[in-house]
XYZ file of C-alpha atoms in Angstrom:
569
model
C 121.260 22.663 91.272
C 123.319 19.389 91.675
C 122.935 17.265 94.383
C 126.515 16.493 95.851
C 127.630 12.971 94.622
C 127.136 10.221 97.123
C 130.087 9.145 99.254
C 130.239 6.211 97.410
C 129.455 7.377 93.865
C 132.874 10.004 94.642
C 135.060 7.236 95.799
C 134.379 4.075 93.529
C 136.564 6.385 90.967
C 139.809 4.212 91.097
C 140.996 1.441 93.174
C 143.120 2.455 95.767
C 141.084 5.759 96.373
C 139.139 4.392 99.432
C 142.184 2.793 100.606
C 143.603 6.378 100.402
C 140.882 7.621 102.523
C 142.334 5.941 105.140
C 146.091 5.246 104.689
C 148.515 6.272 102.496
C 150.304 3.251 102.770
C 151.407 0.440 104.485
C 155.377 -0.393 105.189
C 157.413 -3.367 106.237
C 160.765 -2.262 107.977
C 163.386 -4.592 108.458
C 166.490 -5.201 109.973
C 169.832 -5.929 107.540
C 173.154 -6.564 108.984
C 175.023 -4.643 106.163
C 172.660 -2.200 105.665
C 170.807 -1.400 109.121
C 167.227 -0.495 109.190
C 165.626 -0.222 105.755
C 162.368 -0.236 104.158
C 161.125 -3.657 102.702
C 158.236 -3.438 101.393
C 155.755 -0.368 100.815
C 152.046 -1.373 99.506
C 150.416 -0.682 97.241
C 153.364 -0.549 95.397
C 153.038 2.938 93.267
C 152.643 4.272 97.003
C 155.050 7.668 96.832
C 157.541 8.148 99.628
C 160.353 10.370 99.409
C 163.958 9.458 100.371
C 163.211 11.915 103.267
C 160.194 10.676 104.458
C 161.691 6.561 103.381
C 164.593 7.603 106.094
C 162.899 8.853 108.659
C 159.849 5.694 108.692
C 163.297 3.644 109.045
C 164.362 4.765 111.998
C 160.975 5.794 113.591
C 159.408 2.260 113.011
C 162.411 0.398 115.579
C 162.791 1.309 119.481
C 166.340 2.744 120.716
C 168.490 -0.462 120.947
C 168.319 0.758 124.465
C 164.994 0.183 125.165
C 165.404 -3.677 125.636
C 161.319 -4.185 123.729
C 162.063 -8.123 123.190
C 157.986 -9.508 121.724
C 155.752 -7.107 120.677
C 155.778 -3.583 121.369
C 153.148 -1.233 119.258
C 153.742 2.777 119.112
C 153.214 5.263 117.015
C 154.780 8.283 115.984
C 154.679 11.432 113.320
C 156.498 13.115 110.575
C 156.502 16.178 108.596
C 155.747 15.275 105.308
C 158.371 16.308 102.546
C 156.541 20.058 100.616
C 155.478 20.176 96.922
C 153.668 17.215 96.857
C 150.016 17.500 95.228
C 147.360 16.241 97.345
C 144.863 14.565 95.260
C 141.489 12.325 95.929
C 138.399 14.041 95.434
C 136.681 17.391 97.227
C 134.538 14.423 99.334
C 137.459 14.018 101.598
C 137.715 18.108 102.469
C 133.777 17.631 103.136
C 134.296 14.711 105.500
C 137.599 16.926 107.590
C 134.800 20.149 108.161
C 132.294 17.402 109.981
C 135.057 16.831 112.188
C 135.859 18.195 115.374
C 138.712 20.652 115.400
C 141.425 18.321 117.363
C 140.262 15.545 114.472
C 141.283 17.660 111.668
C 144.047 16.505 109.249
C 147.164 18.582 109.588
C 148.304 17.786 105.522
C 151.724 19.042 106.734
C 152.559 15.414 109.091
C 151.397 12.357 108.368
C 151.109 9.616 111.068
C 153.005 6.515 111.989
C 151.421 3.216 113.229
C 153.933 0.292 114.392
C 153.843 -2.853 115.482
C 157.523 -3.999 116.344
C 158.318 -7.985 116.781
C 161.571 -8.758 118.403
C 162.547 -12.106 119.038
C 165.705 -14.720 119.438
C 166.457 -16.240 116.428
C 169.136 -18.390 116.222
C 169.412 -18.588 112.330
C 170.261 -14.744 111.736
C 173.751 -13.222 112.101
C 172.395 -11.002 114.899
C 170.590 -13.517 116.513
C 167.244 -11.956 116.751
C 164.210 -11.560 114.064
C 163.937 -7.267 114.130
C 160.946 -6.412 111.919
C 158.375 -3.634 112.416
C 154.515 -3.551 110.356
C 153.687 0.326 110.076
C 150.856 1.824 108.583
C 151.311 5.372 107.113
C 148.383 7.794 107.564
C 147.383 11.019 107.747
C 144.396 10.222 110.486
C 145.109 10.587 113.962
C 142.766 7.564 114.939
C 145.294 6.254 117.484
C 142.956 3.385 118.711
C 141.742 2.333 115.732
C 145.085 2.110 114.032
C 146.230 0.493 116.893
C 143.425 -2.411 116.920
C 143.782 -2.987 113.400
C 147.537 -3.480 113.687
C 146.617 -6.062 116.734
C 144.654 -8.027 114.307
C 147.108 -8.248 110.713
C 150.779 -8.034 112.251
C 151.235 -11.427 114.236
C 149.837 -13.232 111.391
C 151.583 -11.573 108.751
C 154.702 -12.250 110.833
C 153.904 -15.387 110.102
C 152.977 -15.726 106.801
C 154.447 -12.559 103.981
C 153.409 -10.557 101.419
C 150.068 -12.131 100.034
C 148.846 -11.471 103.595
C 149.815 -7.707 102.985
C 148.260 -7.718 99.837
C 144.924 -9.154 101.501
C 144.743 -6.991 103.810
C 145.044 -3.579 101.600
C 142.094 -4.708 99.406
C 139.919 -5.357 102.155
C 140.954 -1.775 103.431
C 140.083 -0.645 99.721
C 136.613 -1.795 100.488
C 136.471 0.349 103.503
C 132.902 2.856 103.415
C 134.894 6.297 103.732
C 135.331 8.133 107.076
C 132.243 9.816 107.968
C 132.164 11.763 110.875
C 129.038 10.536 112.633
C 128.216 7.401 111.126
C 128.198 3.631 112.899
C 131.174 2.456 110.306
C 131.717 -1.155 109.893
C 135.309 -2.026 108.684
C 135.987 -5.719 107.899
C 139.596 -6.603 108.090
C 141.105 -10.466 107.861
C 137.637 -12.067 109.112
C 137.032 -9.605 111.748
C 134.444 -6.636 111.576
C 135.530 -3.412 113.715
C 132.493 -1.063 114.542
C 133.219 2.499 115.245
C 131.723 6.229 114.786
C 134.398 8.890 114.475
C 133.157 11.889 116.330
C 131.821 15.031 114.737
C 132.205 18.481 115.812
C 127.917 18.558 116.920
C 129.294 16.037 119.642
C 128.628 17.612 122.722
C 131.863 17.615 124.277
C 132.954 14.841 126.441
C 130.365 12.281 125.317
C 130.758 9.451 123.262
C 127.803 7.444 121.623
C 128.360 4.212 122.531
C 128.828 1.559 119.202
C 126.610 -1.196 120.245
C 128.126 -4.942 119.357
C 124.958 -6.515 117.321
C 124.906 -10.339 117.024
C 125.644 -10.934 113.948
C 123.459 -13.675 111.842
C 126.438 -14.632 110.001
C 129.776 -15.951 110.566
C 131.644 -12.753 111.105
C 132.980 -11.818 114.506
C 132.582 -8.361 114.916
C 134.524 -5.677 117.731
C 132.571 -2.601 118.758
C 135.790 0.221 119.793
C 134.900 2.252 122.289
C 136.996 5.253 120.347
C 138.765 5.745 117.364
C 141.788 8.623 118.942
C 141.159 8.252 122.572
C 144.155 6.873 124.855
C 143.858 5.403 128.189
C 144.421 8.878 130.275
C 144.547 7.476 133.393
C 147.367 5.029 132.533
C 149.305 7.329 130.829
C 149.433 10.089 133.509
C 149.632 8.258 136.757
C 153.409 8.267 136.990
C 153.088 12.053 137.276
C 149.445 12.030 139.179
C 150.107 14.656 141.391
C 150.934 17.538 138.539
C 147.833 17.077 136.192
C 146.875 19.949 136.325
C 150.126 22.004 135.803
C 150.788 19.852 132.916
C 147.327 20.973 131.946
C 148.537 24.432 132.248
C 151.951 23.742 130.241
C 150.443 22.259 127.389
C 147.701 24.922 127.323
C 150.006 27.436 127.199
C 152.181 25.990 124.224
C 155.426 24.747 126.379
C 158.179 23.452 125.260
C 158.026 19.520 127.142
C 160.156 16.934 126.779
C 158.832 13.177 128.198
C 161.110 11.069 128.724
C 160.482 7.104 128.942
C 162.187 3.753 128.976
C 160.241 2.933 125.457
C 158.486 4.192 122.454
C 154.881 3.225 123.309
C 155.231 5.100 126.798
C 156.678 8.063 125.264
C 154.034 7.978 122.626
C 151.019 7.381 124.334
C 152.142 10.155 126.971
C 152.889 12.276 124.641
C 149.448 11.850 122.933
C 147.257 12.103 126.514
C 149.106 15.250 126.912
C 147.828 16.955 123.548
C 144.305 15.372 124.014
C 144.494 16.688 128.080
C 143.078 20.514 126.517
C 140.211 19.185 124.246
C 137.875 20.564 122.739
C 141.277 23.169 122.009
C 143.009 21.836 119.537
C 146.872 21.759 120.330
C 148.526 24.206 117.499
C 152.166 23.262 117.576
C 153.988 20.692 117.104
C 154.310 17.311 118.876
C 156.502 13.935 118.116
C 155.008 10.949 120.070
C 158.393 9.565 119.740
C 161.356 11.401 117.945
C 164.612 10.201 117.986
C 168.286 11.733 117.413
C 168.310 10.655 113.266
C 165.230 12.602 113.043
C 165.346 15.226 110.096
C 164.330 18.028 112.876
C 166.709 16.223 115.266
C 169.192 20.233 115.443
C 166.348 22.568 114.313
C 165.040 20.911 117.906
C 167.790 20.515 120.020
C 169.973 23.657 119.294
C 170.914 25.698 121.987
C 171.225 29.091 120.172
C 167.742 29.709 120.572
C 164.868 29.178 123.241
C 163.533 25.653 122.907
C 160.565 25.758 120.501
C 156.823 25.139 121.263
C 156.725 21.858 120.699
C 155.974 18.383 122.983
C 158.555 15.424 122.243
C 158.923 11.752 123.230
C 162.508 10.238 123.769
C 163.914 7.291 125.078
C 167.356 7.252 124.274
C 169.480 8.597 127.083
C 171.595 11.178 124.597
C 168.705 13.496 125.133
C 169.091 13.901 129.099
C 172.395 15.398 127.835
C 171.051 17.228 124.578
C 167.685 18.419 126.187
C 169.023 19.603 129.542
C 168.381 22.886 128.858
C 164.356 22.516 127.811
C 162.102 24.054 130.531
C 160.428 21.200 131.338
C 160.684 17.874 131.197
C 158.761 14.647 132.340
C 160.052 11.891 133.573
C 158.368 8.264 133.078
C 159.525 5.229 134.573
C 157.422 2.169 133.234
C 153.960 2.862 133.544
C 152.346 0.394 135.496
C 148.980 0.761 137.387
C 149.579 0.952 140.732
C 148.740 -1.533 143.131
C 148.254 1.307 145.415
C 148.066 5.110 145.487
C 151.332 6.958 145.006
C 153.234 9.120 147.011
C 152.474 13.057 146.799
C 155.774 14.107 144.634
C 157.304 17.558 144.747
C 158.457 18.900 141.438
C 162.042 18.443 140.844
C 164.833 20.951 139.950
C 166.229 20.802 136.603
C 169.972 20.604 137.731
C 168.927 17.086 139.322
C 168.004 15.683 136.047
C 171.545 14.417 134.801
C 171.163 10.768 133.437
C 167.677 9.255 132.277
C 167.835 7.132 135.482
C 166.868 9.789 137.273
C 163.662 9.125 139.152
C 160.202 9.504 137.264
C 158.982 13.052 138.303
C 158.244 16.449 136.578
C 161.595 18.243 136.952
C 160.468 22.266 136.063
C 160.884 25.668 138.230
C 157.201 26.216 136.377
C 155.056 27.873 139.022
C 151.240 27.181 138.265
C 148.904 29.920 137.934
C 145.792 28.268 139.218
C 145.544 26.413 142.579
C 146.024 22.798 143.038
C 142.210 21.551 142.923
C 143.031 18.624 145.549
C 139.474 17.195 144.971
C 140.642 15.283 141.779
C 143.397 13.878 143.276
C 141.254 12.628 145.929
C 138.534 11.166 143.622
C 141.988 9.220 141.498
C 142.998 7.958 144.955
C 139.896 6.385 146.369
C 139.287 4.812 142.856
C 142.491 3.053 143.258
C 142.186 1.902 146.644
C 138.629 0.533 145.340
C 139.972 -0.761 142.053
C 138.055 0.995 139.911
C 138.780 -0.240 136.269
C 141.403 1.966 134.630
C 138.852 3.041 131.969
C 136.838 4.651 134.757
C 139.362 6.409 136.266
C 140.135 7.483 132.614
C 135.952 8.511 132.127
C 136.511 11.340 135.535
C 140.054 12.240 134.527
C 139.138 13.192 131.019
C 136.113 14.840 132.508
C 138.077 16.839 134.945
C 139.955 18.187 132.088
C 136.802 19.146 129.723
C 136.016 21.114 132.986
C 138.957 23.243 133.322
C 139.362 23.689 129.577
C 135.794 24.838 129.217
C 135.836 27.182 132.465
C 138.674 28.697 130.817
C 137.761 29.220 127.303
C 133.970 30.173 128.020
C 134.920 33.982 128.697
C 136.657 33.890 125.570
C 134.114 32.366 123.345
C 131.679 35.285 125.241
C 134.238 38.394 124.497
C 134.782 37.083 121.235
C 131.192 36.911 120.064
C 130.945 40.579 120.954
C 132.933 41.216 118.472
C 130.431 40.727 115.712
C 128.661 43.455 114.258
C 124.791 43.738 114.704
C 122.487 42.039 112.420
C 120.861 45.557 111.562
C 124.439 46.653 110.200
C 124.225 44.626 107.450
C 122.742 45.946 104.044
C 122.479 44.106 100.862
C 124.240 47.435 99.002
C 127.290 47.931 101.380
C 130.319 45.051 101.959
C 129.315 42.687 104.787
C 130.872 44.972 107.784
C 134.447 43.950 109.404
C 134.515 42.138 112.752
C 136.007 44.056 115.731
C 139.680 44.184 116.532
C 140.794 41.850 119.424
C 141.427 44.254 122.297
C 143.314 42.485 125.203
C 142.526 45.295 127.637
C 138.824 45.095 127.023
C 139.001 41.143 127.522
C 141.078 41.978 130.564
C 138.138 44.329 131.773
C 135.203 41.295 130.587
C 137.162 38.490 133.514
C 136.130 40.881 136.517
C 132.632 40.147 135.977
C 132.845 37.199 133.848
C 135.538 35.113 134.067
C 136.355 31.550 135.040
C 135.129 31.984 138.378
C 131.445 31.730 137.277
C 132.027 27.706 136.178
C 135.325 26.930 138.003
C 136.312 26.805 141.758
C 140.080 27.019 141.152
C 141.082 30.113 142.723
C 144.928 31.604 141.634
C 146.201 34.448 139.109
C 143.861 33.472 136.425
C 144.508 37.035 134.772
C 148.130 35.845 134.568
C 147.243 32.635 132.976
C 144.856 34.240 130.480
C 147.947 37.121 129.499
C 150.328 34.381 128.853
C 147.831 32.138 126.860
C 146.941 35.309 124.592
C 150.780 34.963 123.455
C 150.601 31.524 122.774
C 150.283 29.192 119.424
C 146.940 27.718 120.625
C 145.203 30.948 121.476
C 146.349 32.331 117.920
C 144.903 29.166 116.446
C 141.472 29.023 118.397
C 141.548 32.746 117.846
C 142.007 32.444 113.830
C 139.271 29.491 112.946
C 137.050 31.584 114.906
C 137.407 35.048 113.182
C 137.386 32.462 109.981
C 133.453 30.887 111.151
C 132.474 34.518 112.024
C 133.556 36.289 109.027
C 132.115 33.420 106.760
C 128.724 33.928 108.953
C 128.935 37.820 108.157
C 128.829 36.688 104.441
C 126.555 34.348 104.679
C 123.828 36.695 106.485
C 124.818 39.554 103.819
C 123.791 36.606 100.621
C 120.693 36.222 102.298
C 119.967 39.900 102.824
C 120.518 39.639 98.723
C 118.223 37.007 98.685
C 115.127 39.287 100.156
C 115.585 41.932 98.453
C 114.123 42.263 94.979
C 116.884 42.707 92.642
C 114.876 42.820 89.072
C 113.538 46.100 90.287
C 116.652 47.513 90.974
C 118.117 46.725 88.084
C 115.146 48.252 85.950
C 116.036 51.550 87.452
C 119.470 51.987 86.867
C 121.813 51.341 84.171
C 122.759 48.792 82.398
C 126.464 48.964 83.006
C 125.404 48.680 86.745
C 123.247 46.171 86.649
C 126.012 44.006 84.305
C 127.952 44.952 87.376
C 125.760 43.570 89.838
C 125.193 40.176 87.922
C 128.562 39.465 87.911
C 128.933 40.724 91.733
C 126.101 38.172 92.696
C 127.860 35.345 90.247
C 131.305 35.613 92.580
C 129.109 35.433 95.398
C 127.498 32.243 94.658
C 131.089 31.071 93.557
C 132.883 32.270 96.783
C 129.957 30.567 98.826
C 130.792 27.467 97.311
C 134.210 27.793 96.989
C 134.586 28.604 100.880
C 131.567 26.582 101.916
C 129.914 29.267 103.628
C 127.050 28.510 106.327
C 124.368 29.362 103.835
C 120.700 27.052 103.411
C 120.568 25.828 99.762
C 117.486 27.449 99.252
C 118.906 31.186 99.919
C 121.706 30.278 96.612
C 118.871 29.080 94.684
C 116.835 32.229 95.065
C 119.676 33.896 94.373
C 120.330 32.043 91.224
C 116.854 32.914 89.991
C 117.427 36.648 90.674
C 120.492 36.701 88.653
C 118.369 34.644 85.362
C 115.643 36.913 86.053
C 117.662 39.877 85.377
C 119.661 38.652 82.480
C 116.387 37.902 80.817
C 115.410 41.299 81.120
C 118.417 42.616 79.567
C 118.350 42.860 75.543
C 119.692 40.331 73.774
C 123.350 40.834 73.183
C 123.914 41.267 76.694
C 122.222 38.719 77.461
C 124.314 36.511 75.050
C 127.120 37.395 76.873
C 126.461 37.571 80.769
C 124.873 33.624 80.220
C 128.350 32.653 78.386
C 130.501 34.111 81.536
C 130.425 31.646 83.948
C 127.861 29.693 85.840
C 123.904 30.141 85.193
């Protein structure tokens, strides 16, 4: 049996394939009087981007001319990639997305934005400012790192040009790929960043800490706290008193529109919001920033149907009009930390929110199913009259969130692990048995005894919750990868049942055409357990190769000609 290629062996294939690990590519947009915004540069240079995907980087990579960003604003932002386009670079990468934890995963549909946007007065130009953004094009959602990285190449290659660019793609190129679990080290321009993206044996809510080593030689190095993590606290004290029915609206699959004064508060909002349920991954869509030439711009906006599932950032004040009639929608004035504790803020009615100079607030006629849980908000406030460091504040908010998330998923996970068969129902001769249909009644009938209450204080119509959940996108996503993992672990236990049993002596006593049957059976399996990567210890497939030569040796010879020529042996 072959051991796997290294990481390394698999991705010194071509150049450019560990750079693809990480990016797809890396754009320049600028700004031309004639022709507006428009893509300069794109690097490396045989980098494919469809007109589609060109257009909408253009005008995703520069704030609303409303937004008033003079210096340096970064953001980020994300895209559905255009179909039909073959996604290559070696198995290795697929391994590497399975180690991670499910909110990690690529989504191969979208693919990431990074920007760093410099505006400044510039007497020279026609317009009389330089407009010019740096955006990196990837498929990872590693907000932080992204966001460091940029930090470290865009004022200097505002200052210098292309050979920069080029510079800074082959020292990406020499990047180790992105293991889940490992201490990286990623040199870029001089610098070393340190980091360990997290994998999905992470218990929940902890992050190993990337110690900074002294480094012998000349190389400064950075230790990131987190490669995706945003600064929670930050991000959601404008609308600090309604945590946790935004909690509830994003759990549930919502349609929310925030609205702020500038891309990189609409984007990092938008981005604590979809991290606020983890471990659940979010299942629909979300646009950190999306903006009226965006190619979903009417599927979004029409009013012929409800509003979809779907979380967007806006700044420019056409949506207030365009989005009026969305559900719910958050308003963000700058975000600033406060110098002291705000005001308790009711939730506003919808028919106030004309203009986007409305005042910051949640406007909604949402009514929460759980109870406020005032502690939280107390615990926030006294850390602000103490000045407690933001990142702190962040540490309990994000922990306060792990809590409700887990109280409320727990019974699930419980109900839902009932639903495998018994071990003792499985037999080597018979299909691996079905798992049991979903019943929401039953699960209903498991909360009396079982529900949230036994890890949560928050009293309220939790039933109500849980009904309205079961209809959403992110229940029928947790629901799916979990029938996936237990239906792959019912095939898995079935193979090793195989394994135990002693299949020469079976075939001996019946006839050949069976036992040709049964060697090719077995050969799928050992193809379908590679082919879906099922939970299985390497040992069990060797065994099970070794049955399948041991009974094609006992066959005569012309048979045995042929069963060793079909396939793998």
């Amino acid at each position: 049996d072959a051991e796997p290629e290294s990481p390394e062996q698999c991705l010194s294939l071509l150049p450019w394939d560990r750079f693809s690990a990480w990016l797809h590519c890396v754009c320049v947009v600028g700004f031309d009087v004639e022709l507006g915004q428009a893509v300069e540069v794109i690097y490396p240079p045989h980098s494919k981007l469809t007109d589609k995907e060109k257009t909408n980087i253009c005008y995703l990579s520069f704030p609303d001319s409303n937004s008033g960003c003079v210096g340096d604003t970064q953001f980020c932002f994300r895209f559905r990639r255009s179909p039909g386009r073959k996604v290559s670079l070696c198995c290795f990468l697929d391994q590497l997305d399975r180690d991670l934890p499910v909110y990690l995963k690529k989504d191969s549909a979208y693919y990431y934005g990074y920007v760093y946007f410099r505006q400044v007065r510039d007497k020279s130009l026609k317009r009389g400012y330089f407009q010019k953004s740096l955006v990196l094009i990837s498929k990872l959602p590693y907000v932080h790192l992204f966001r460091t990285m940029l930090k470290q190449i865009a004022p200097e290659y505002f200052e210098k040009s292309e050979a920069f660019l080029e510079a800074v793609c082959s020292d990406v190129d020499r990047w180790p790929p992105p293991v889940p679990g490992k201490v990286l080290q990623l040199p870029i321009m001089g610098v070393i960043m340190k980091l360990r993206i997290p994998t999905y044996r992470d218990k929940p809510g902890t992050t190993p800490i990337v110690q900074n080593m002294h480094q012998a030689d000349a190389q400064i190095s950075m230790a990131l706290p987190t490669v995706h993590e945003v600064d929670l606290f930050r991000c959601f004290c404008p609308v600090f008193f309604h945590i946790q029915m935004l909690w509830e609206l994003v759990l549930l699959g919502e349609p929310l529109v925030v609205m702020a004064p500038s891309p990189s508060e609409s984007s990092e909002t938008v981005l604590a919001l979809v991290s606020c349920i983890s471990p659940l991954k979010y299942c629909s869509d979300f646009r950190p920033y999306f903006t009226i030439h965006d190619s979903e711009f009417k599927e979004y906006t029409t009013r012929t149907q409800a509003p979809p599932s779907v979380i967007l950032g806006v700044t420019n004040p056409f949506f207030a009009k365009t989005l009026q009639h969305w559900p719910h929608i958050i308003r963000i004035g700058d975000i600033k930390l406060p110098g002291e504790v705000p005001k308790q803020v009711k939730v506003k009615k919808l028919k106030n929110l004309k203009t986007l100079d409305s005042k910051p607030g949640v406007y909604t006629s949402y009514k929460p199913y759980l109870n406020k849980d005032e502690e939280i908000v107390r615990q926030l406030q006294k850390g602000v009259q103490q000045k407690r460091p933001t990142e702190a504040q962040s540490v309990i908010l994000r922990r306060y969130f792990l809590e409700l998330t887990e109280s409320f998923i727990i019974p699930l996970e419980r109900y839902v692990a009932s639903l495998m068969p018994l071990q003792k129902c499985i037999s080597p001769w018979k299909s691996p048995p079905q798992l049991r249909q979903f019943s929401q009644e039953d699960f209903m009938k498991t909360l009396e005894k079982a529900g949230p209450q036994l890890t949560s204080g928050l009293k309220g119509d939790s039933i109500g919750l849980y009904r309205h959940f079961l209809k959403s996108p992110n229940f029928d996503g947790w629901f799916r990868s979990r029938q996936k993992e237990m239906t792959q672990k019912l095939e898995a236990l079935h193979l090793e049942a195989l394994c135990n049993e002693n299949l020469v002596f079976w075939s001996q006593k019946h006839t050949e055409v069976e036992t040709v049957d049964l060697v090719l059976k077995l050969k799928n399996k050992l193809l379908q357990a590679d082919r879906e990567h099922l939970p299985v210890k390497t040992d069990t497939l060797k065994k099970l190769q070794a049955h399948i030569n041991d009974i094609i040796l006992a066959l005569p010879d012309d048979l045995r000609d042929i069963l060793l020529k079909t396939g793998t042996t």
